[in-house]
Amino acid sequence: MTSGNTERFVDLRSDTVTRPTALMWEAMQAASLGDDTLEGDPTVHALEHLAAVMTGKEEAMFVVSGTMGNLIASLCHATRGGEAVVDAQSHMAKSEAGGMSRLAHLYPVLIPSVRGEMDLDQLAGALRPDFSRYGQPTAMVGVESTHNHSGGYVPSLGYLADVHALASRARVPVHMDGARVFNAAAALGVGVGQITSHCDSLTFCLSKGLSAPMGAMLAGSHAMIEQARTFRRMTGGGLRQAGIMAAAGKVALETMVTRLSDDNQRAQRLWAGLAQIDPQLVDTVPSKSNIVRLRVAEQRECNPSAWEAALAECGILARASGTSMLRLVTHRHIGDDDIDDAIAAIASIRDRLVANASPFGAV
Ligand SMILES: *Cc1c(COP(=O)(O)O)cnc(C)c1O
């Protein structure tokens, strides 16, 4: 998209495209400010306090992005070096430019997962409390909720409790990449604290479905966050009048959490509509959160980028993901009509592309 003007499209590329709400703009304008690297910024402090309370952690810290939050968590947990035991399909392993290993010097041990849940036997086998003749200790275990690369699946509370118990037994902290953890809470019908009680630290994004223009929070113990403040400085995340952005983040936490179930439900509506056209177009089980994956053929005219272009012609934006899928993400600017438009567009493109690509592309 070169023009940058995507507002007339049904933009299902990501929930990060959400614009600030009117209340956010007002709060940004009215925010009390300080220099967050000098004496501190009162609005940032208020946001950090609120995030800590909501996630049930001792302290929280405002960071520029979810990626920065995960990186700083890795740096904090990596004081002795060692291994990061993470799911092979995790965002930290696949989509953060290798920061965990390149900058935090953690050796990634990748565990296979199904719908966002790692194989617990393999996880248990990978945990090492101490140095051995052949290995270094596990510095951290990573979990992710909702799970991005599986298509938004929501790991169960039982799974998270099992991972936490295994890790705690090996004296290893669990870091949760909870970029969309409030969508997960809405999907499970629980308070977010019930999810975050199963980790020692977590990151979540303000800039996705919660609609803030930027920012994420890293939450954990007092001791960890104190250290994290140094690492935030080190990684270039020490901000000045950050209260302008924190004000929007605070409004996000105060006003945008409960509406995420609408996004989750619209994704179910999308999944159901697509499944009705052809069950093979979607995952066999819907994710319960705000992501739907569209499975398309890999060959010739049927590949994901052909689909991306054909959808854009119908006014629908989606993103290719891998060699055979598109990712559709619902958010505040997507209504029921948009979902129905997307379903209709996909139905007609499927008829056209499959016909064109015959015989190779026929399902
Ligand atoms: C979006 C996302 C991130 C990164 O957040 P940014 O703010 O884009 O850096 C991390 N983990 C998961 C699972 C995500 O979906």
GROMACS .gro file of C-alpha atoms and ligand atoms in nm:
model
  378
    1MET     CA    1   0.000   0.000   0.000
    2THR     CA    2   0.189   0.306  -0.119
    3SER     CA    3  -0.064   0.585  -0.068
    4GLY     CA    4  -0.094   0.529   0.306
    5ASN     CA    5  -0.463   0.610   0.277
    6THR     CA    6  -0.637   0.284   0.357
    7GLU     CA    7  -0.945   0.420   0.529
    8ARG     CA    8  -1.187   0.341   0.249
    9PHE     CA    9  -1.083  -0.025   0.263
   10VAL     CA   10  -1.209  -0.296   0.492
   11ASP     CA   11  -0.870  -0.330   0.652
   12LEU     CA   12  -0.828  -0.679   0.796
   13ARG     CA   13  -0.447  -0.678   0.784
   14SER     CA   14  -0.407  -0.623   1.155
   15ASP     CA   15  -0.569  -0.475   1.464
   16THR     CA   16  -0.267  -0.242   1.482
   17VAL     CA   17  -0.438  -0.021   1.221
   18THR     CA   18  -0.689   0.101   1.481
   19ARG     CA   19  -0.694   0.478   1.528
   20PRO     CA   20  -0.705   0.655   1.864
   21THR     CA   21  -1.057   0.717   2.000
   22ALA     CA   22  -1.194   1.067   2.066
   23LEU     CA   23  -1.138   1.010   2.439
   24MET     CA   24  -0.776   0.923   2.369
   25TRP     CA   25  -0.717   1.242   2.171
   26GLU     CA   26  -0.869   1.444   2.456
   27ALA     CA   27  -0.659   1.268   2.715
   28MET     CA   28  -0.344   1.317   2.509
   29GLN     CA   29  -0.407   1.687   2.486
   30ALA     CA   30  -0.486   1.724   2.855
   31ALA     CA   31  -0.212   1.494   2.990
   32SER     CA   32   0.015   1.619   3.268
   33LEU     CA   33   0.366   1.574   3.142
   34GLY     CA   34   0.719   1.543   3.270
   35ASP     CA   35   1.044   1.413   3.131
   36ASP     CA   36   1.023   1.039   3.185
   37THR     CA   37   1.402   1.003   3.174
   38LEU     CA   38   1.463   1.290   3.420
   39GLU     CA   39   1.215   1.332   3.705
   40GLY     CA   40   0.949   1.103   3.556
   41ASP     CA   41   0.622   1.162   3.379
   42PRO     CA   42   0.309   1.149   3.597
   43THR     CA   43   0.086   1.014   3.320
   44VAL     CA   44   0.334   0.735   3.246
   45HIS     CA   45   0.340   0.652   3.618
   46ALA     CA   46  -0.040   0.638   3.628
   47LEU     CA   47  -0.047   0.404   3.327
   48GLU     CA   48   0.223   0.183   3.477
   49HIS     CA   49   0.033   0.161   3.805
   50LEU     CA   50  -0.292   0.072   3.628
   51ALA     CA   51  -0.122  -0.195   3.413
   52ALA     CA   52   0.040  -0.353   3.720
   53VAL     CA   53  -0.292  -0.365   3.906
   54MET     CA   54  -0.483  -0.508   3.611
   55THR     CA   55  -0.228  -0.783   3.546
   56GLY     CA   56  -0.171  -0.858   3.915
   57LYS     CA   57   0.202  -0.787   3.897
   58GLU     CA   58   0.409  -0.579   4.138
   59GLU     CA   59   0.516  -0.329   3.879
   60ALA     CA   60   0.482  -0.242   3.511
   61MET     CA   61   0.681  -0.033   3.265
   62PHE     CA   62   0.573   0.150   2.950
   63VAL     CA   63   0.770   0.049   2.640
   64VAL     CA   64   0.762   0.153   2.278
   65SER     CA   65   0.643  -0.180   2.136
   66GLY     CA   66   0.562  -0.537   2.220
   67THR     CA   67   0.888  -0.643   2.062
   68MET     CA   68   1.079  -0.410   2.292
   69GLY     CA   69   0.891  -0.549   2.591
   70ASN     CA   70   0.981  -0.907   2.497
   71LEU     CA   71   1.343  -0.812   2.430
   72ILE     CA   72   1.378  -0.636   2.765
   73ALA     CA   73   1.217  -0.934   2.939
   74SER     CA   74   1.474  -1.159   2.770
   75LEU     CA   75   1.756  -0.930   2.885
   76CYS     CA   76   1.622  -0.935   3.242
   77HIS     CA   77   1.585  -1.313   3.253
   78ALA     CA   78   1.922  -1.368   3.084
   79THR     CA   79   2.149  -1.243   3.361
   80ARG     CA   80   2.328  -1.580   3.378
   81GLY     CA   81   2.299  -1.639   3.005
   82GLY     CA   82   2.150  -1.973   2.915
   83GLU     CA   83   1.863  -2.102   2.709
   84ALA     CA   84   1.522  -1.966   2.623
   85VAL     CA   85   1.275  -2.250   2.592
   86VAL     CA   86   1.007  -2.122   2.359
   87ASP     CA   87   0.751  -2.256   2.121
   88ALA     CA   88   0.889  -2.295   1.770
   89GLN     CA   89   0.590  -2.106   1.629
   90SER     CA   90   0.614  -1.818   1.875
   91HIS     CA   91   0.634  -1.454   1.776
   92MET     CA   92   0.954  -1.424   1.983
   93ALA     CA   93   1.116  -1.703   1.786
   94LYS     CA   94   0.985  -1.612   1.442
   95SER     CA   95   0.907  -1.244   1.419
   96GLU     CA   96   1.133  -1.038   1.644
   97ALA     CA   97   1.446  -1.033   1.432
   98GLY     CA   98   1.622  -1.274   1.666
   99GLY     CA   99   1.658  -1.020   1.946
  100MET     CA  100   1.629  -1.290   2.207
  101SER     CA  101   1.950  -1.451   2.082
  102ARG     CA  102   2.131  -1.168   1.910
  103LEU     CA  103   2.087  -0.908   2.180
  104ALA     CA  104   1.997  -1.102   2.495
  105HIS     CA  105   2.236  -1.389   2.411
  106LEU     CA  106   1.984  -1.656   2.495
  107TYR     CA  107   2.013  -1.980   2.304
  108PRO     CA  108   1.667  -2.064   2.172
  109VAL     CA  109   1.539  -2.414   2.238
  110LEU     CA  110   1.235  -2.454   2.018
  111ILE     CA  111   0.947  -2.675   2.129
  112PRO     CA  112   0.679  -2.783   1.881
  113SER     CA  113   0.328  -2.661   1.952
  114VAL     CA  114  -0.026  -2.726   1.841
  115ARG     CA  115  -0.268  -2.432   1.838
  116GLY     CA  116  -0.033  -2.231   2.058
  117GLU     CA  117   0.027  -2.499   2.319
  118MET     CA  118   0.373  -2.652   2.345
  119ASP     CA  119   0.422  -3.024   2.387
  120LEU     CA  120   0.454  -3.054   2.765
  121ASP     CA  121   0.674  -3.365   2.762
  122GLN     CA  122   0.923  -3.198   2.533
  123LEU     CA  123   0.906  -2.884   2.741
  124ALA     CA  124   0.973  -3.080   3.060
  125GLY     CA  125   1.266  -3.254   2.892
  126ALA     CA  126   1.418  -2.922   2.783
  127LEU     CA  127   1.420  -2.755   3.125
  128ARG     CA  128   1.755  -2.737   3.300
  129PRO     CA  129   1.785  -2.574   3.640
  130ASP     CA  130   2.165  -2.564   3.630
  131PHE     CA  131   2.476  -2.589   3.418
  132SER     CA  132   2.561  -2.943   3.328
  133ARG     CA  133   2.863  -3.082   3.150
  134TYR     CA  134   2.679  -3.040   2.822
  135GLY     CA  135   2.438  -2.760   2.872
  136GLN     CA  136   2.363  -2.424   3.016
  137PRO     CA  137   2.066  -2.355   3.241
  138THR     CA  138   1.725  -2.248   3.118
  139ALA     CA  139   1.693  -1.873   3.165
  140MET     CA  140   1.330  -1.846   3.073
  141VAL     CA  141   1.029  -2.024   2.931
  142GLY     CA  142   0.811  -1.833   2.687
  143VAL     CA  143   0.436  -1.871   2.639
  144GLU     CA  144   0.212  -1.671   2.407
  145SER     CA  145  -0.155  -1.576   2.441
  146THR     CA  146  -0.328  -1.525   2.211
  147HIS     CA  147  -0.103  -1.719   1.980
  148ASN     CA  148  -0.036  -1.518   1.668
  149HIS     CA  149   0.119  -1.760   1.419
  150SER     CA  150  -0.130  -2.038   1.486
  151GLY     CA  151  -0.410  -1.797   1.393
  152GLY     CA  152  -0.512  -1.650   1.728
  153TYR     CA  153  -0.569  -1.963   1.933
  154VAL     CA  154  -0.613  -1.909   2.304
  155PRO     CA  155  -0.411  -2.144   2.523
  156SER     CA  156  -0.623  -2.288   2.804
  157LEU     CA  157  -0.574  -2.187   3.166
  158GLY     CA  158  -0.491  -2.549   3.243
  159TYR     CA  159  -0.209  -2.548   2.990
  160LEU     CA  160  -0.067  -2.222   3.124
  161ALA     CA  161  -0.084  -2.360   3.479
  162ASP     CA  162   0.098  -2.677   3.370
  163VAL     CA  163   0.376  -2.481   3.201
  164HIS     CA  164   0.414  -2.255   3.503
  165ALA     CA  165   0.427  -2.552   3.738
  166LEU     CA  166   0.690  -2.732   3.531
  167ALA     CA  167   0.902  -2.418   3.502
  168SER     CA  168   0.869  -2.326   3.869
  169ARG     CA  169   0.980  -2.675   3.968
  170ALA     CA  170   1.295  -2.615   3.763
  171ARG     CA  171   1.326  -2.262   3.914
  172VAL     CA  172   1.281  -2.103   3.573
  173PRO     CA  173   1.072  -1.788   3.517
  174VAL     CA  174   0.788  -1.789   3.263
  175HIS     CA  175   0.755  -1.488   3.036
  176MET     CA  176   0.424  -1.445   2.860
  177ASP     CA  177   0.409  -1.270   2.526
  178GLY     CA  178   0.058  -1.146   2.584
  179ALA     CA  179   0.041  -0.901   2.295
  180ARG     CA  180  -0.333  -0.976   2.273
  181VAL     CA  181  -0.385  -1.113   2.623
  182PHE     CA  182  -0.702  -0.905   2.671
  183ASN     CA  183  -0.852  -1.074   2.364
  184ALA     CA  184  -0.757  -1.404   2.529
  185ALA     CA  185  -0.931  -1.305   2.852
  186ALA     CA  186  -1.245  -1.206   2.660
  187ALA     CA  187  -1.236  -1.536   2.469
  188LEU     CA  188  -1.202  -1.741   2.787
  189GLY     CA  189  -1.455  -1.527   2.972
  190VAL     CA  190  -1.215  -1.463   3.260
  191GLY     CA  191  -1.043  -1.160   3.409
  192VAL     CA  192  -0.700  -1.105   3.259
  193GLY     CA  193  -0.547  -1.168   3.603
  194GLN     CA  194  -0.649  -1.533   3.579
  195ILE     CA  195  -0.428  -1.567   3.274
  196THR     CA  196  -0.138  -1.355   3.395
  197SER     CA  197  -0.123  -1.539   3.728
  198HIS     CA  198   0.045  -1.820   3.532
  199CYS     CA  199   0.354  -1.619   3.438
  200ASP     CA  200   0.629  -1.428   3.615
  201SER     CA  201   0.648  -1.149   3.359
  202LEU     CA  202   0.446  -1.045   3.060
  203THR     CA  203   0.426  -0.805   2.771
  204PHE     CA  204   0.101  -0.680   2.627
  205CYS     CA  205   0.030  -0.433   2.349
  206LEU     CA  206  -0.171  -0.114   2.383
  207SER     CA  207  -0.146  -0.053   2.010
  208LYS     CA  208  -0.348  -0.349   1.880
  209GLY     CA  209  -0.717  -0.406   1.950
  210LEU     CA  210  -0.699  -0.166   2.243
  211SER     CA  211  -0.655   0.109   1.980
  212ALA     CA  212  -0.380   0.323   2.135
  213PRO     CA  213  -0.150   0.476   1.872
  214MET     CA  214   0.160   0.308   2.014
  215GLY     CA  215   0.309   0.135   2.311
  216ALA     CA  216   0.313  -0.180   2.515
  217MET     CA  217   0.356  -0.270   2.879
  218LEU     CA  218   0.607  -0.501   3.044
  219ALA     CA  219   0.494  -0.623   3.386
  220GLY     CA  220   0.669  -0.830   3.650
  221SER     CA  221   0.825  -0.815   3.996
  222HIS     CA  222   0.969  -0.493   4.146
  223ALA     CA  223   1.319  -0.630   4.109
  224MET     CA  224   1.271  -0.726   3.747
  225ILE     CA  225   1.116  -0.397   3.642
  226GLU     CA  226   1.389  -0.201   3.817
  227GLN     CA  227   1.640  -0.385   3.603
  228ALA     CA  228   1.413  -0.347   3.302
  229ARG     CA  229   1.432   0.032   3.332
  230THR     CA  230   1.805   0.014   3.270
  231PHE     CA  231   1.758  -0.218   2.973
  232ARG     CA  232   1.491   0.010   2.831
  233ARG     CA  233   1.745   0.293   2.840
  234MET     CA  234   2.008   0.065   2.682
  235THR     CA  235   1.780  -0.029   2.396
  236GLY     CA  236   1.691   0.330   2.317
  237GLY     CA  237   1.347   0.325   2.475
  238GLY     CA  238   1.401   0.601   2.731
  239LEU     CA  239   1.133   0.854   2.637
  240ARG     CA  240   1.075   1.213   2.743
  241GLN     CA  241   0.719   1.359   2.740
  242ALA     CA  242   0.591   1.005   2.701
  243GLY     CA  243   0.275   1.101   2.889
  244ILE     CA  244   0.119   1.204   2.559
  245MET     CA  245   0.129   0.842   2.446
  246ALA     CA  246   0.072   0.700   2.794
  247ALA     CA  247  -0.248   0.904   2.820
  248ALA     CA  248  -0.389   0.720   2.520
  249GLY     CA  249  -0.270   0.390   2.665
  250LYS     CA  250  -0.443   0.462   2.993
  251VAL     CA  251  -0.771   0.539   2.817
  252ALA     CA  252  -0.721   0.214   2.623
  253LEU     CA  253  -0.705   0.016   2.947
  254GLU     CA  254  -0.994   0.206   3.098
  255THR     CA  255  -1.235   0.197   2.806
  256MET     CA  256  -1.134  -0.053   2.540
  257VAL     CA  257  -1.088  -0.385   2.718
  258THR     CA  258  -1.451  -0.498   2.740
  259ARG     CA  259  -1.527  -0.430   2.374
  260LEU     CA  260  -1.268  -0.683   2.255
  261SER     CA  261  -1.528  -0.958   2.275
  262ASP     CA  262  -1.700  -0.785   1.979
  263ASP     CA  263  -1.383  -0.833   1.773
  264ASN     CA  264  -1.359  -1.195   1.883
  265GLN     CA  265  -1.724  -1.255   1.788
  266ARG     CA  266  -1.685  -1.092   1.448
  267ALA     CA  267  -1.393  -1.323   1.378
  268GLN     CA  268  -1.621  -1.618   1.463
  269ARG     CA  269  -1.878  -1.478   1.222
  270LEU     CA  270  -1.611  -1.455   0.954
  271TRP     CA  271  -1.488  -1.808   1.026
  272ALA     CA  272  -1.842  -1.947   1.010
  273GLY     CA  273  -1.919  -1.766   0.683
  274LEU     CA  274  -1.602  -1.896   0.521
  275ALA     CA  275  -1.656  -2.247   0.654
  276GLN     CA  276  -1.997  -2.242   0.493
  277ILE     CA  277  -1.846  -2.158   0.152
  278ASP     CA  278  -1.589  -2.433   0.189
  279PRO     CA  279  -1.468  -2.589   0.515
  280GLN     CA  280  -1.121  -2.625   0.365
  281LEU     CA  281  -1.083  -2.247   0.349
  282VAL     CA  282  -1.044  -2.221   0.726
  283ASP     CA  283  -0.893  -2.403   1.023
  284THR     CA  284  -1.110  -2.689   1.145
  285VAL     CA  285  -1.160  -2.522   1.482
  286PRO     CA  286  -1.218  -2.145   1.508
  287SER     CA  287  -0.965  -1.962   1.720
  288LYS     CA  288  -1.212  -1.786   1.959
  289SER     CA  289  -1.008  -1.466   1.932
  290ASN     CA  290  -0.985  -1.200   1.661
  291ILE     CA  291  -0.774  -1.377   1.398
  292VAL     CA  292  -0.896  -1.598   1.113
  293ARG     CA  293  -0.670  -1.776   0.870
  294LEU     CA  294  -0.778  -1.823   0.512
  295ARG     CA  295  -0.621  -2.130   0.356
  296VAL     CA  296  -0.559  -2.091  -0.015
  297ALA     CA  297  -0.377  -2.297  -0.271
  298GLU     CA  298  -0.004  -2.260  -0.314
  299GLN     CA  299   0.002  -2.296  -0.691
  300ARG     CA  300   0.013  -2.039  -0.965
  301GLU     CA  301  -0.278  -1.795  -0.971
  302CYS     CA  302  -0.411  -1.924  -0.641
  303ASN     CA  303  -0.123  -1.824  -0.417
  304PRO     CA  304  -0.161  -1.587  -0.120
  305SER     CA  305  -0.027  -1.281  -0.300
  306ALA     CA  306  -0.273  -1.336  -0.587
  307TRP     CA  307  -0.547  -1.351  -0.327
  308GLU     CA  308  -0.415  -1.041  -0.154
  309ALA     CA  309  -0.431  -0.847  -0.483
  310ALA     CA  310  -0.775  -0.981  -0.577
  311LEU     CA  311  -0.913  -0.892  -0.234
  312ALA     CA  312  -0.768  -0.540  -0.254
  313GLU     CA  313  -0.956  -0.494  -0.582
  314CYS     CA  314  -1.275  -0.570  -0.389
  315GLY     CA  315  -1.179  -0.316  -0.122
  316ILE     CA  316  -1.065  -0.576   0.131
  317LEU     CA  317  -0.714  -0.569   0.274
  318ALA     CA  318  -0.559  -0.885   0.416
  319ARG     CA  319  -0.204  -1.008   0.453
  320ALA     CA  320  -0.043  -1.314   0.308
  321SER     CA  321   0.107  -1.534   0.578
  322GLY     CA  322   0.345  -1.806   0.467
  323THR     CA  323   0.306  -1.988   0.138
  324SER     CA  324  -0.056  -2.093   0.163
  325MET     CA  325  -0.242  -1.861   0.394
  326LEU     CA  326  -0.386  -1.517   0.444
  327ARG     CA  327  -0.445  -1.368   0.784
  328LEU     CA  328  -0.762  -1.171   0.860
  329VAL     CA  329  -0.779  -0.973   1.183
  330THR     CA  330  -1.092  -0.807   1.322
  331HIS     CA  331  -1.083  -0.485   1.522
  332ARG     CA  332  -1.278  -0.172   1.622
  333HIS     CA  333  -1.317  -0.040   1.266
  334ILE     CA  334  -1.468  -0.363   1.137
  335GLY     CA  335  -1.844  -0.404   1.163
  336ASP     CA  336  -2.078  -0.691   1.080
  337ASP     CA  337  -2.137  -0.550   0.730
  338ASP     CA  338  -1.763  -0.549   0.664
  339ILE     CA  339  -1.748  -0.913   0.764
  340ASP     CA  340  -2.031  -0.996   0.526
  341ASP     CA  341  -1.857  -0.800   0.248
  342ALA     CA  342  -1.536  -0.991   0.311
  343ILE     CA  343  -1.716  -1.325   0.301
  344ALA     CA  344  -1.889  -1.232  -0.027
  345ALA     CA  345  -1.561  -1.112  -0.181
  346ILE     CA  346  -1.378  -1.428  -0.079
  347ALA     CA  347  -1.656  -1.644  -0.223
  348SER     CA  348  -1.638  -1.472  -0.561
  349ILE     CA  349  -1.258  -1.467  -0.574
  350ARG     CA  350  -1.251  -1.833  -0.490
  351ASP     CA  351  -1.483  -1.914  -0.779
  352ARG     CA  352  -1.276  -1.705  -1.017
  353LEU     CA  353  -0.926  -1.807  -0.906
  354VAL     CA  354  -1.005  -2.173  -0.874
  355ALA     CA  355  -1.162  -2.172  -1.221
  356ASN     CA  356  -0.861  -1.991  -1.371
  357ALA     CA  357  -0.605  -2.208  -1.204
  358SER     CA  358  -0.770  -2.531  -1.312
  359PRO     CA  359  -0.658  -2.805  -1.331
  360PHE     CA  360  -0.373  -2.737  -1.082
  361GLY     CA  361  -0.565  -2.522  -0.838
  362ALA     CA  362  -0.887  -2.720  -0.819
  363VAL     CA  363  -0.960  -2.830  -0.465
  364LIG     C1  364   0.223  -0.790   1.765
  364LIG     C2  365   0.291  -0.892   1.846
  364LIG     C3  366   0.412  -0.864   1.910
  364LIG     C4  367   0.492  -0.740   1.884
  364LIG     O1  368   0.432  -0.622   1.906
  364LIG     P1  369   0.486  -0.490   1.836
  364LIG     O2  370   0.423  -0.385   1.918
  364LIG     O3  371   0.439  -0.496   1.694
  364LIG     O4  372   0.635  -0.490   1.847
  364LIG     C5  373   0.466  -0.961   1.991
  364LIG     N1  374   0.406  -1.078   2.007
  364LIG     C6  375   0.290  -1.109   1.948
  364LIG     C7  376   0.229  -1.242   1.973
  364LIG     C8  377   0.229  -1.017   1.865
  364LIG     O5  378   0.115  -1.050   1.805
   0.00000   0.00000   0.00000
